[in-house]
Amino acid sequence: MMGKAGLLLLMLWGCTVCGSQTSMQKSPQGTLDFGFVPSGVYETHAYFEPGPIGILFHMVHAFLHVVQPNPFPHDLVTKLAQQKLREVKQEYKKAIYYEIGFIVCASLGVLFVLFMPLVGLCFCMCRCCDNCGGEMHQRQKKNADCRRGCFVTLLFVTSLIISAGVLCAYSANQNLSTQLKGVRKLVNSNFRDLKTFVNDTPAQIDYLANQYNTAKYKVISDLDNIGPLLGSRICAQLGKEIIPALDGALSLAGAMRETKEALENMSVSREVLQEATNSLQVNLINEQVRLSNTLNDPACSAPGVSSTCSDIRRTLSQLSINANYSALPNVDTELANVKNVLKTDLSNIVQKGYSTFNDTPDLIKNQTKNIVADIKSILDDIGSNITSFSKQIPLQDTLANFTLYLSQSQSYVEDYYPVIDQYDFYRWMGCIIVCCMVVLIIAFNFLGLLCGTCGYDKHASPTTRGCISNTGGNLLMAGVGFSFMFSWVLMIIVMITFIVGGNVEKLVCEPFESRALFKVLDTPYLINPYWKNFLPGFLYQNPEIDLTFEKLYSNCKENKGIYTALQLDNIFNISEYLNTSMYTKDVVDVFEFVNVDLSDMVLLDANAKQNLLNFTNTGIVSINYEAYLAELNKGVTKVDLLSFANDLEDQADKLPKGALENALKGHASSIRFIHGQQVVPLEQAMSTLSQSVRLLQRTTSDLPNKVNNVIGALDAAQRLINSNGSLIIAQETEKYMEMMIGYFKQYIDWVKNSIIMEVAACKPIANVVDTVEILTCSFVADSLNTFWFGLGCCTVFLIPSIIISVKLAKFFRRMDSEDVYDDIETIPMKTMEIGNNGYHNERLHGIPNPVMTSIPSYDTMTRFPRASAPPRQAEWGD
């Protein structure tokens, strides 16, 4: 039933996914988020933690490992499962070798069962004959107290060990009953998980189908933005040549404007410099004449003054201009030519080229409206196919039948709960009775020790011991009697539970944990002699498929999907059903009609190109920029006027105070005034002219080649648009198409992965197996093994308990006779008359015993009318 249901579920998944076969390429960009497949919460936690009693479980496991350290007999179990009894009989030595530990322990148990009643019978008969400690006489020895204390200690320790064993058995008994009470909850949770496993599957499948809309809406979004997306791709490819070409043209347009401004600056600056230098020259000559007249004053002829005047007179020639700007060539013609070229607004033309290129996305959007509508129609058809496929499968009927089967199975199991409880009560009561047998013996031991120890009087002789001490000895002997009565029964119980529980642990529980049990189940031709692998033969009628119980359990343990766990790809390969070629072909066919016409895109017309060529012919290339720079590099005057004025003042300071000194300082001030009013503006004009000249020099450097390169780049970009534009558009359209299909590829991959890993995750199946293992091993086997382990410990230690109790009872019970010693020599009297039984008895002769009368403090004849006699002569040396 499970196999058929799983197969039908798989068919549904396959059909559902077939409707979404729309992808063959992985999306190069953009990752879709399909969310998480909804999954139910499984209640069962197939893990058992025994708690404190786990320590006892580990002790039992260690003991079983000592008894049976051999590995799992895979071959023997396999042959036995295949009912090859002849081969098993031939390999009986291997079976014996494997079970040797159990055989030895069982043999010892059989010997115990056989001999313990026999020994008890013989012991009873022997004591009835006053042997085996049955005689009511205790021989006095010097180490009697030491022996008594040793026996008390040994019996106390032995009783403690027996108590620990019975507690162990009782704990195991209670643990089993407690755990069995939780079986109903554990089993019911497994049934609920199986129902959840079945009922959640339709919701998971619907979720897979509905998530197609995630890919669909993403594709529709990209189709609505086909202009920016596809247009940007095309622009990116074409722009590798178009943008640099337009940038070069725009740069030349800017260079034209800068050239015009520079030429205007040159023309104006040249005229300004010419006028300013002429005015400066006049002022300098006048100042030179006035200064010369001052130096011709008679005061300069005075001694000590003439030399200074002569020095000043020799520097008068430096007061003149240095640069001659009137010789610089005129640039008015070149300026007029440039202005004529600039009548055509090249920058505006280039900007129109940019605008035409940047309008490519809008152009693509307008020319692909029909194609976008066709693709959206295809997407709607795919969605309809998915919905129709999911509705055609009668999933609800199949799941309802399986759910009904689970409910019937659960009811069938629940009918046995009262039976389990009833038999568990019988088992619990039987174990309690068995434990009570041991507790009875322990009670006699501890009561005997208590009464014997508390009632013991070291000053009392064996025949004068008190009632409490005597009761303690009797209780110990009662414990011995019950030990003989119960021990063989306990050993039978221990032996049976040991053989059953031990073999279950070694042949079922440990192999399950190590997966060796699965290897037995997966042995070829084990269950069906005609099937190599039973599981695929039963499910798919194909025993050659490599599907094993171990693989199924491992995959379900990892909570993988039932598709992976049952290897349903062998009968229903998702990859084959997810062949998207049929839908891809439709999408590709539609995209083949994408034909964007860029023939109207003109980057730069012929007039603009001619305008660039005219710019090279304006004459700016032939201007003598070196002559300009040569004049500009010269100083305005032959000497720095400020330095000249400072030197003039320094010379005046050397003269005597008077009119001459004041006149020279006045001339220095005039020279400074000329510098500030005329030289400084001249220098500023020279700087402006120098910048313009250098700008023009850089602009005109290799200008024809620059213009030709720009025009060549524009022509190449235009040829790219006209000749290869369609090819680029086709290439980018194909990439765009692959991106669209990539969304569906993501969806299909997600569906595949979800079916393999998440849909109908079969963790409940592994939980069922683990639950059976927990019930069998953790609940029953471990408790059973712990029970016989504790009970066996009690039974074994009953032997030393019997021996020690018999020995110790002699020290607690009141004796009928005792040894007699001389109080002087403290040795037995050798001259006493011996009765018929070897003991002295005064009543036989009617005469007083002189030795006995010498012990006044212990007049046993007065207190207890019993005979006292020395030991036999043969025992005096003991």
PDB file of C-alpha atoms in Angstrom, residues 173-399:
ATOM      1  CA  ASN A 173      10.988  -3.983  35.991  1.00  0.00           C
ATOM      2  CA  GLN A 174       9.602  -0.552  36.860  1.00  0.00           C
ATOM      3  CA  ASN A 175      11.414   1.065  33.924  1.00  0.00           C
ATOM      4  CA  LEU A 176       9.825  -1.376  31.478  1.00  0.00           C
ATOM      5  CA  SER A 177       6.353  -0.714  32.868  1.00  0.00           C
ATOM      6  CA  THR A 178       6.941   3.037  32.814  1.00  0.00           C
ATOM      7  CA  GLN A 179       8.224   3.019  29.250  1.00  0.00           C
ATOM      8  CA  LEU A 180       5.396   0.795  28.032  1.00  0.00           C
ATOM      9  CA  LYS A 181       2.957   3.379  29.345  1.00  0.00           C
ATOM     10  CA  GLY A 182       4.487   5.844  26.875  1.00  0.00           C
ATOM     11  CA  VAL A 183       4.172   3.450  23.940  1.00  0.00           C
ATOM     12  CA  ARG A 184       0.703   4.697  23.118  1.00  0.00           C
ATOM     13  CA  LYS A 185       1.868   8.307  22.879  1.00  0.00           C
ATOM     14  CA  LEU A 186       4.911   7.330  20.810  1.00  0.00           C
ATOM     15  CA  VAL A 187       2.933   5.137  18.408  1.00  0.00           C
ATOM     16  CA  ASN A 188       0.136   7.692  18.041  1.00  0.00           C
ATOM     17  CA  SER A 189       2.664  10.437  17.272  1.00  0.00           C
ATOM     18  CA  ASN A 190       4.084   8.232  14.518  1.00  0.00           C
ATOM     19  CA  PHE A 191       0.629   7.771  13.026  1.00  0.00           C
ATOM     20  CA  ARG A 192       0.010  11.520  13.218  1.00  0.00           C
ATOM     21  CA  ASP A 193       3.325  12.171  11.495  1.00  0.00           C
ATOM     22  CA  LEU A 194       2.438   9.727   8.736  1.00  0.00           C
ATOM     23  CA  LYS A 195      -0.888  11.505   8.270  1.00  0.00           C
ATOM     24  CA  THR A 196       0.908  14.837   8.218  1.00  0.00           C
ATOM     25  CA  PHE A 197       3.349  13.356   5.722  1.00  0.00           C
ATOM     26  CA  VAL A 198       0.461  12.412   3.432  1.00  0.00           C
ATOM     27  CA  ASN A 199      -1.810  15.418   3.987  1.00  0.00           C
ATOM     28  CA  ASP A 200       0.917  18.035   3.494  1.00  0.00           C
ATOM     29  CA  THR A 201       1.897  16.665   0.114  1.00  0.00           C
ATOM     30  CA  PRO A 202      -0.956  18.311  -1.868  1.00  0.00           C
ATOM     31  CA  ALA A 203      -0.173  21.687  -0.295  1.00  0.00           C
ATOM     32  CA  GLN A 204       3.487  21.253  -1.178  1.00  0.00           C
ATOM     33  CA  ILE A 205       2.625  20.397  -4.770  1.00  0.00           C
ATOM     34  CA  ASP A 206       0.262  23.347  -5.026  1.00  0.00           C
ATOM     35  CA  TYR A 207       3.015  25.554  -3.670  1.00  0.00           C
ATOM     36  CA  LEU A 208       5.424  24.280  -6.329  1.00  0.00           C
ATOM     37  CA  ALA A 209       2.849  24.976  -9.029  1.00  0.00           C
ATOM     38  CA  ASN A 210       1.968  28.419  -7.692  1.00  0.00           C
ATOM     39  CA  GLN A 211       5.589  29.492  -7.543  1.00  0.00           C
ATOM     40  CA  TYR A 212       5.580  29.415 -11.335  1.00  0.00           C
ATOM     41  CA  ASN A 213       3.988  32.845 -11.016  1.00  0.00           C
ATOM     42  CA  THR A 214       7.181  34.121  -9.368  1.00  0.00           C
ATOM     43  CA  ALA A 215       9.161  33.351 -12.517  1.00  0.00           C
ATOM     44  CA  LYS A 216       6.293  34.477 -14.723  1.00  0.00           C
ATOM     45  CA  TYR A 217       5.940  37.877 -13.050  1.00  0.00           C
ATOM     46  CA  LYS A 218       9.683  38.402 -13.205  1.00  0.00           C
ATOM     47  CA  VAL A 219       9.684  37.697 -16.936  1.00  0.00           C
ATOM     48  CA  ILE A 220       6.710  40.007 -17.456  1.00  0.00           C
ATOM     49  CA  SER A 221       8.485  42.718 -15.483  1.00  0.00           C
ATOM     50  CA  ASP A 222      11.569  42.387 -17.664  1.00  0.00           C
ATOM     51  CA  LEU A 223       9.418  42.351 -20.801  1.00  0.00           C
ATOM     52  CA  ASP A 224       7.729  45.565 -19.722  1.00  0.00           C
ATOM     53  CA  ASN A 225      11.201  47.027 -19.327  1.00  0.00           C
ATOM     54  CA  ILE A 226      12.563  45.575 -22.547  1.00  0.00           C
ATOM     55  CA  GLY A 227      13.569  49.048 -23.674  1.00  0.00           C
ATOM     56  CA  PRO A 228      15.927  49.819 -20.802  1.00  0.00           C
ATOM     57  CA  LEU A 229      17.120  46.210 -20.459  1.00  0.00           C
ATOM     58  CA  LEU A 230      17.658  45.214 -24.088  1.00  0.00           C
ATOM     59  CA  GLY A 231      18.311  48.807 -25.205  1.00  0.00           C
ATOM     60  CA  SER A 232      21.010  49.270 -22.574  1.00  0.00           C
ATOM     61  CA  ARG A 233      22.680  46.068 -23.743  1.00  0.00           C
ATOM     62  CA  ILE A 234      22.672  47.250 -27.357  1.00  0.00           C
ATOM     63  CA  CYS A 235      23.838  50.721 -26.368  1.00  0.00           C
ATOM     64  CA  ALA A 236      26.646  49.193 -24.324  1.00  0.00           C
ATOM     65  CA  GLN A 237      27.935  47.298 -27.361  1.00  0.00           C
ATOM     66  CA  LEU A 238      27.483  50.102 -29.882  1.00  0.00           C
ATOM     67  CA  GLY A 239      28.689  52.698 -27.417  1.00  0.00           C
ATOM     68  CA  LYS A 240      32.159  51.173 -27.353  1.00  0.00           C
ATOM     69  CA  GLU A 241      32.773  52.973 -30.672  1.00  0.00           C
ATOM     70  CA  ILE A 242      30.009  55.553 -30.857  1.00  0.00           C
ATOM     71  CA  ILE A 243      30.609  57.273 -27.537  1.00  0.00           C
ATOM     72  CA  PRO A 244      34.349  57.847 -28.064  1.00  0.00           C
ATOM     73  CA  ALA A 245      33.676  59.189 -31.581  1.00  0.00           C
ATOM     74  CA  LEU A 246      31.006  61.607 -30.362  1.00  0.00           C
ATOM     75  CA  ASP A 247      33.184  62.583 -27.429  1.00  0.00           C
ATOM     76  CA  GLY A 248      35.988  63.427 -29.855  1.00  0.00           C
ATOM     77  CA  ALA A 249      33.669  65.549 -31.970  1.00  0.00           C
ATOM     78  CA  LEU A 250      32.325  67.306 -28.894  1.00  0.00           C
ATOM     79  CA  SER A 251      35.862  67.920 -27.726  1.00  0.00           C
ATOM     80  CA  LEU A 252      36.736  69.568 -31.070  1.00  0.00           C
ATOM     81  CA  ALA A 253      33.607  71.695 -30.822  1.00  0.00           C
ATOM     82  CA  GLY A 254      34.799  72.897 -27.457  1.00  0.00           C
ATOM     83  CA  ALA A 255      38.287  73.450 -28.885  1.00  0.00           C
ATOM     84  CA  MET A 256      36.788  75.699 -31.565  1.00  0.00           C
ATOM     85  CA  ARG A 257      35.152  77.883 -28.981  1.00  0.00           C
ATOM     86  CA  GLU A 258      38.316  78.016 -26.911  1.00  0.00           C
ATOM     87  CA  THR A 259      40.318  78.873 -30.046  1.00  0.00           C
ATOM     88  CA  LYS A 260      38.016  81.757 -30.830  1.00  0.00           C
ATOM     89  CA  GLU A 261      38.300  83.091 -27.295  1.00  0.00           C
ATOM     90  CA  ALA A 262      42.072  82.673 -27.322  1.00  0.00           C
ATOM     91  CA  LEU A 263      42.401  84.491 -30.651  1.00  0.00           C
ATOM     92  CA  GLU A 264      40.265  87.312 -29.373  1.00  0.00           C
ATOM     93  CA  ASN A 265      42.448  87.539 -26.276  1.00  0.00           C
ATOM     94  CA  MET A 266      45.574  87.545 -28.462  1.00  0.00           C
ATOM     95  CA  SER A 267      44.244  90.301 -30.692  1.00  0.00           C
ATOM     96  CA  VAL A 268      43.144  92.516 -27.824  1.00  0.00           C
ATOM     97  CA  SER A 269      46.214  91.820 -25.728  1.00  0.00           C
ATOM     98  CA  ARG A 270      48.516  92.597 -28.653  1.00  0.00           C
ATOM     99  CA  GLU A 271      46.940  96.038 -29.176  1.00  0.00           C
ATOM    100  CA  VAL A 272      46.913  96.757 -25.447  1.00  0.00           C
ATOM    101  CA  LEU A 273      50.573  95.834 -25.124  1.00  0.00           C
ATOM    102  CA  GLN A 274      51.573  97.943 -28.092  1.00  0.00           C
ATOM    103  CA  GLU A 275      49.829 101.066 -26.745  1.00  0.00           C
ATOM    104  CA  ALA A 276      51.011 100.495 -23.196  1.00  0.00           C
ATOM    105  CA  THR A 277      54.661  99.983 -24.180  1.00  0.00           C
ATOM    106  CA  ASN A 278      54.645 103.181 -26.275  1.00  0.00           C
ATOM    107  CA  SER A 279      53.260 105.174 -23.351  1.00  0.00           C
ATOM    108  CA  LEU A 280      55.741 103.555 -21.000  1.00  0.00           C
ATOM    109  CA  GLN A 281      58.598 104.367 -23.336  1.00  0.00           C
ATOM    110  CA  VAL A 282      57.612 108.066 -23.368  1.00  0.00           C
ATOM    111  CA  ASN A 283      57.392 108.271 -19.605  1.00  0.00           C
ATOM    112  CA  LEU A 284      60.717 106.534 -19.129  1.00  0.00           C
ATOM    113  CA  ILE A 285      62.464 108.899 -21.583  1.00  0.00           C
ATOM    114  CA  ASN A 286      60.987 111.909 -19.813  1.00  0.00           C
ATOM    115  CA  GLU A 287      62.084 110.583 -16.441  1.00  0.00           C
ATOM    116  CA  GLN A 288      65.512 109.889 -17.855  1.00  0.00           C
ATOM    117  CA  VAL A 289      65.798 113.507 -19.125  1.00  0.00           C
ATOM    118  CA  ARG A 290      64.686 114.985 -15.807  1.00  0.00           C
ATOM    119  CA  LEU A 291      67.045 112.764 -13.875  1.00  0.00           C
ATOM    120  CA  SER A 292      69.900 113.762 -16.208  1.00  0.00           C
ATOM    121  CA  ASN A 293      69.154 117.458 -15.636  1.00  0.00           C
ATOM    122  CA  THR A 294      69.284 116.891 -11.898  1.00  0.00           C
ATOM    123  CA  LEU A 295      72.652 115.170 -12.191  1.00  0.00           C
ATOM    124  CA  ASN A 296      73.967 118.139 -14.190  1.00  0.00           C
ATOM    125  CA  ASP A 297      73.347 120.435 -11.217  1.00  0.00           C
ATOM    126  CA  PRO A 298      76.543 122.136  -9.917  1.00  0.00           C
ATOM    127  CA  ALA A 299      76.015 120.391  -6.620  1.00  0.00           C
ATOM    128  CA  CYS A 300      77.131 117.222  -8.256  1.00  0.00           C
ATOM    129  CA  SER A 301      80.528 118.725  -8.855  1.00  0.00           C
ATOM    130  CA  ALA A 302      81.270 118.984  -5.154  1.00  0.00           C
ATOM    131  CA  PRO A 303      83.977 116.724  -3.803  1.00  0.00           C
ATOM    132  CA  GLY A 304      82.561 113.398  -2.546  1.00  0.00           C
ATOM    133  CA  VAL A 305      79.389 113.874  -4.576  1.00  0.00           C
ATOM    134  CA  SER A 306      80.637 113.739  -8.104  1.00  0.00           C
ATOM    135  CA  SER A 307      81.454 110.032  -7.953  1.00  0.00           C
ATOM    136  CA  THR A 308      77.958 109.190  -6.805  1.00  0.00           C
ATOM    137  CA  CYS A 309      76.444 111.334  -9.529  1.00  0.00           C
ATOM    138  CA  SER A 310      78.671 109.694 -12.091  1.00  0.00           C
ATOM    139  CA  ASP A 311      77.483 106.250 -11.011  1.00  0.00           C
ATOM    140  CA  ILE A 312      73.865 107.275 -11.318  1.00  0.00           C
ATOM    141  CA  ARG A 313      74.519 108.885 -14.717  1.00  0.00           C
ATOM    142  CA  ARG A 314      75.920 105.610 -16.067  1.00  0.00           C
ATOM    143  CA  THR A 315      72.650 103.736 -15.262  1.00  0.00           C
ATOM    144  CA  LEU A 316      70.317 106.175 -16.990  1.00  0.00           C
ATOM    145  CA  SER A 317      70.427 104.161 -20.201  1.00  0.00           C
ATOM    146  CA  GLN A 318      68.594 101.257 -18.448  1.00  0.00           C
ATOM    147  CA  LEU A 319      65.427 103.296 -18.138  1.00  0.00           C
ATOM    148  CA  SER A 320      63.864 102.014 -21.423  1.00  0.00           C
ATOM    149  CA  ILE A 321      61.477  99.224 -22.593  1.00  0.00           C
ATOM    150  CA  ASN A 322      62.802  95.785 -23.457  1.00  0.00           C
ATOM    151  CA  ALA A 323      60.013  94.093 -25.555  1.00  0.00           C
ATOM    152  CA  ASN A 324      58.793  95.218 -28.973  1.00  0.00           C
ATOM    153  CA  TYR A 325      55.165  94.077 -29.393  1.00  0.00           C
ATOM    154  CA  SER A 326      54.560  96.099 -32.506  1.00  0.00           C
ATOM    155  CA  ALA A 327      56.510  93.480 -34.473  1.00  0.00           C
ATOM    156  CA  LEU A 328      54.143  90.618 -33.512  1.00  0.00           C
ATOM    157  CA  PRO A 329      51.953  89.291 -36.385  1.00  0.00           C
ATOM    158  CA  ASN A 330      48.294  90.260 -36.553  1.00  0.00           C
ATOM    159  CA  VAL A 331      45.697  87.376 -35.943  1.00  0.00           C
ATOM    160  CA  ASP A 332      42.583  89.191 -37.085  1.00  0.00           C
ATOM    161  CA  THR A 333      42.334  87.099 -40.248  1.00  0.00           C
ATOM    162  CA  GLU A 334      42.525  83.817 -38.387  1.00  0.00           C
ATOM    163  CA  LEU A 335      39.998  85.106 -35.851  1.00  0.00           C
ATOM    164  CA  ALA A 336      37.577  85.992 -38.637  1.00  0.00           C
ATOM    165  CA  ASN A 337      37.992  82.520 -40.174  1.00  0.00           C
ATOM    166  CA  VAL A 338      37.301  80.813 -36.842  1.00  0.00           C
ATOM    167  CA  LYS A 339      34.215  82.953 -36.292  1.00  0.00           C
ATOM    168  CA  ASN A 340      33.025  81.961 -39.717  1.00  0.00           C
ATOM    169  CA  VAL A 341      33.466  78.259 -38.858  1.00  0.00           C
ATOM    170  CA  LEU A 342      31.611  78.700 -35.563  1.00  0.00           C
ATOM    171  CA  LYS A 343      28.563  79.930 -37.407  1.00  0.00           C
ATOM    172  CA  THR A 344      27.732  76.219 -37.622  1.00  0.00           C
ATOM    173  CA  ASP A 345      26.835  75.035 -34.092  1.00  0.00           C
ATOM    174  CA  LEU A 346      28.829  71.819 -34.003  1.00  0.00           C
ATOM    175  CA  SER A 347      28.109  71.203 -30.327  1.00  0.00           C
ATOM    176  CA  ASN A 348      24.389  71.175 -30.976  1.00  0.00           C
ATOM    177  CA  ILE A 349      24.868  68.738 -33.843  1.00  0.00           C
ATOM    178  CA  VAL A 350      26.923  66.419 -31.648  1.00  0.00           C
ATOM    179  CA  GLN A 351      24.327  66.620 -28.871  1.00  0.00           C
ATOM    180  CA  LYS A 352      21.708  65.542 -31.401  1.00  0.00           C
ATOM    181  CA  GLY A 353      23.918  62.546 -32.179  1.00  0.00           C
ATOM    182  CA  TYR A 354      24.034  61.718 -28.456  1.00  0.00           C
ATOM    183  CA  SER A 355      20.296  62.102 -28.191  1.00  0.00           C
ATOM    184  CA  THR A 356      19.654  59.855 -31.177  1.00  0.00           C
ATOM    185  CA  PHE A 357      21.908  57.186 -29.715  1.00  0.00           C
ATOM    186  CA  ASN A 358      20.369  57.435 -26.261  1.00  0.00           C
ATOM    187  CA  ASP A 359      16.880  57.051 -27.706  1.00  0.00           C
ATOM    188  CA  THR A 360      17.725  53.440 -28.638  1.00  0.00           C
ATOM    189  CA  PRO A 361      15.790  51.914 -25.623  1.00  0.00           C
ATOM    190  CA  ASP A 362      12.628  53.792 -26.602  1.00  0.00           C
ATOM    191  CA  LEU A 363      13.124  52.744 -30.200  1.00  0.00           C
ATOM    192  CA  ILE A 364      13.445  49.094 -29.127  1.00  0.00           C
ATOM    193  CA  LYS A 365      10.395  49.302 -26.878  1.00  0.00           C
ATOM    194  CA  ASN A 366       8.266  50.726 -29.672  1.00  0.00           C
ATOM    195  CA  GLN A 367       9.437  48.191 -32.245  1.00  0.00           C
ATOM    196  CA  THR A 368       8.927  45.107 -29.941  1.00  0.00           C
ATOM    197  CA  LYS A 369       5.407  45.730 -28.650  1.00  0.00           C
ATOM    198  CA  ASN A 370       3.897  42.865 -30.627  1.00  0.00           C
ATOM    199  CA  ILE A 371       6.663  40.456 -29.623  1.00  0.00           C
ATOM    200  CA  VAL A 372       6.204  41.249 -25.928  1.00  0.00           C
ATOM    201  CA  ALA A 373       2.487  40.579 -26.253  1.00  0.00           C
ATOM    202  CA  ASP A 374       3.142  37.196 -27.908  1.00  0.00           C
ATOM    203  CA  ILE A 375       5.576  36.120 -25.158  1.00  0.00           C
ATOM    204  CA  LYS A 376       3.088  37.095 -22.454  1.00  0.00           C
ATOM    205  CA  SER A 377       0.523  34.936 -24.198  1.00  0.00           C
ATOM    206  CA  ILE A 378       2.951  32.001 -24.124  1.00  0.00           C
ATOM    207  CA  LEU A 379       3.502  32.536 -20.400  1.00  0.00           C
ATOM    208  CA  ASP A 380      -0.237  32.420 -19.790  1.00  0.00           C
ATOM    209  CA  ASP A 381      -0.462  29.154 -21.741  1.00  0.00           C
ATOM    210  CA  ILE A 382       2.291  27.611 -19.639  1.00  0.00           C
ATOM    211  CA  GLY A 383       0.511  28.615 -16.444  1.00  0.00           C
ATOM    212  CA  SER A 384      -2.726  27.126 -17.739  1.00  0.00           C
ATOM    213  CA  ASN A 385      -0.953  23.851 -18.526  1.00  0.00           C
ATOM    214  CA  ILE A 386       0.455  23.674 -15.008  1.00  0.00           C
ATOM    215  CA  THR A 387      -2.962  24.246 -13.480  1.00  0.00           C
ATOM    216  CA  SER A 388      -4.673  21.733 -15.759  1.00  0.00           C
ATOM    217  CA  PHE A 389      -2.064  19.049 -15.107  1.00  0.00           C
ATOM    218  CA  SER A 390      -2.355  19.457 -11.332  1.00  0.00           C
ATOM    219  CA  LYS A 391      -6.151  19.226 -11.515  1.00  0.00           C
ATOM    220  CA  GLN A 392      -6.229  16.114 -13.701  1.00  0.00           C
ATOM    221  CA  ILE A 393      -4.550  13.793 -11.186  1.00  0.00           C
ATOM    222  CA  PRO A 394      -6.995  12.187  -8.675  1.00  0.00           C
ATOM    223  CA  LEU A 395      -4.664  12.917  -5.789  1.00  0.00           C
ATOM    224  CA  GLN A 396      -7.327  13.544  -3.188  1.00  0.00           C
ATOM    225  CA  ASP A 397      -8.880  10.102  -3.653  1.00  0.00           C
ATOM    226  CA  THR A 398      -5.517   8.398  -3.365  1.00  0.00           C
ATOM    227  CA  LEU A 399      -4.528  10.332  -0.267  1.00  0.00           C
TER     228      LEU A 399
END
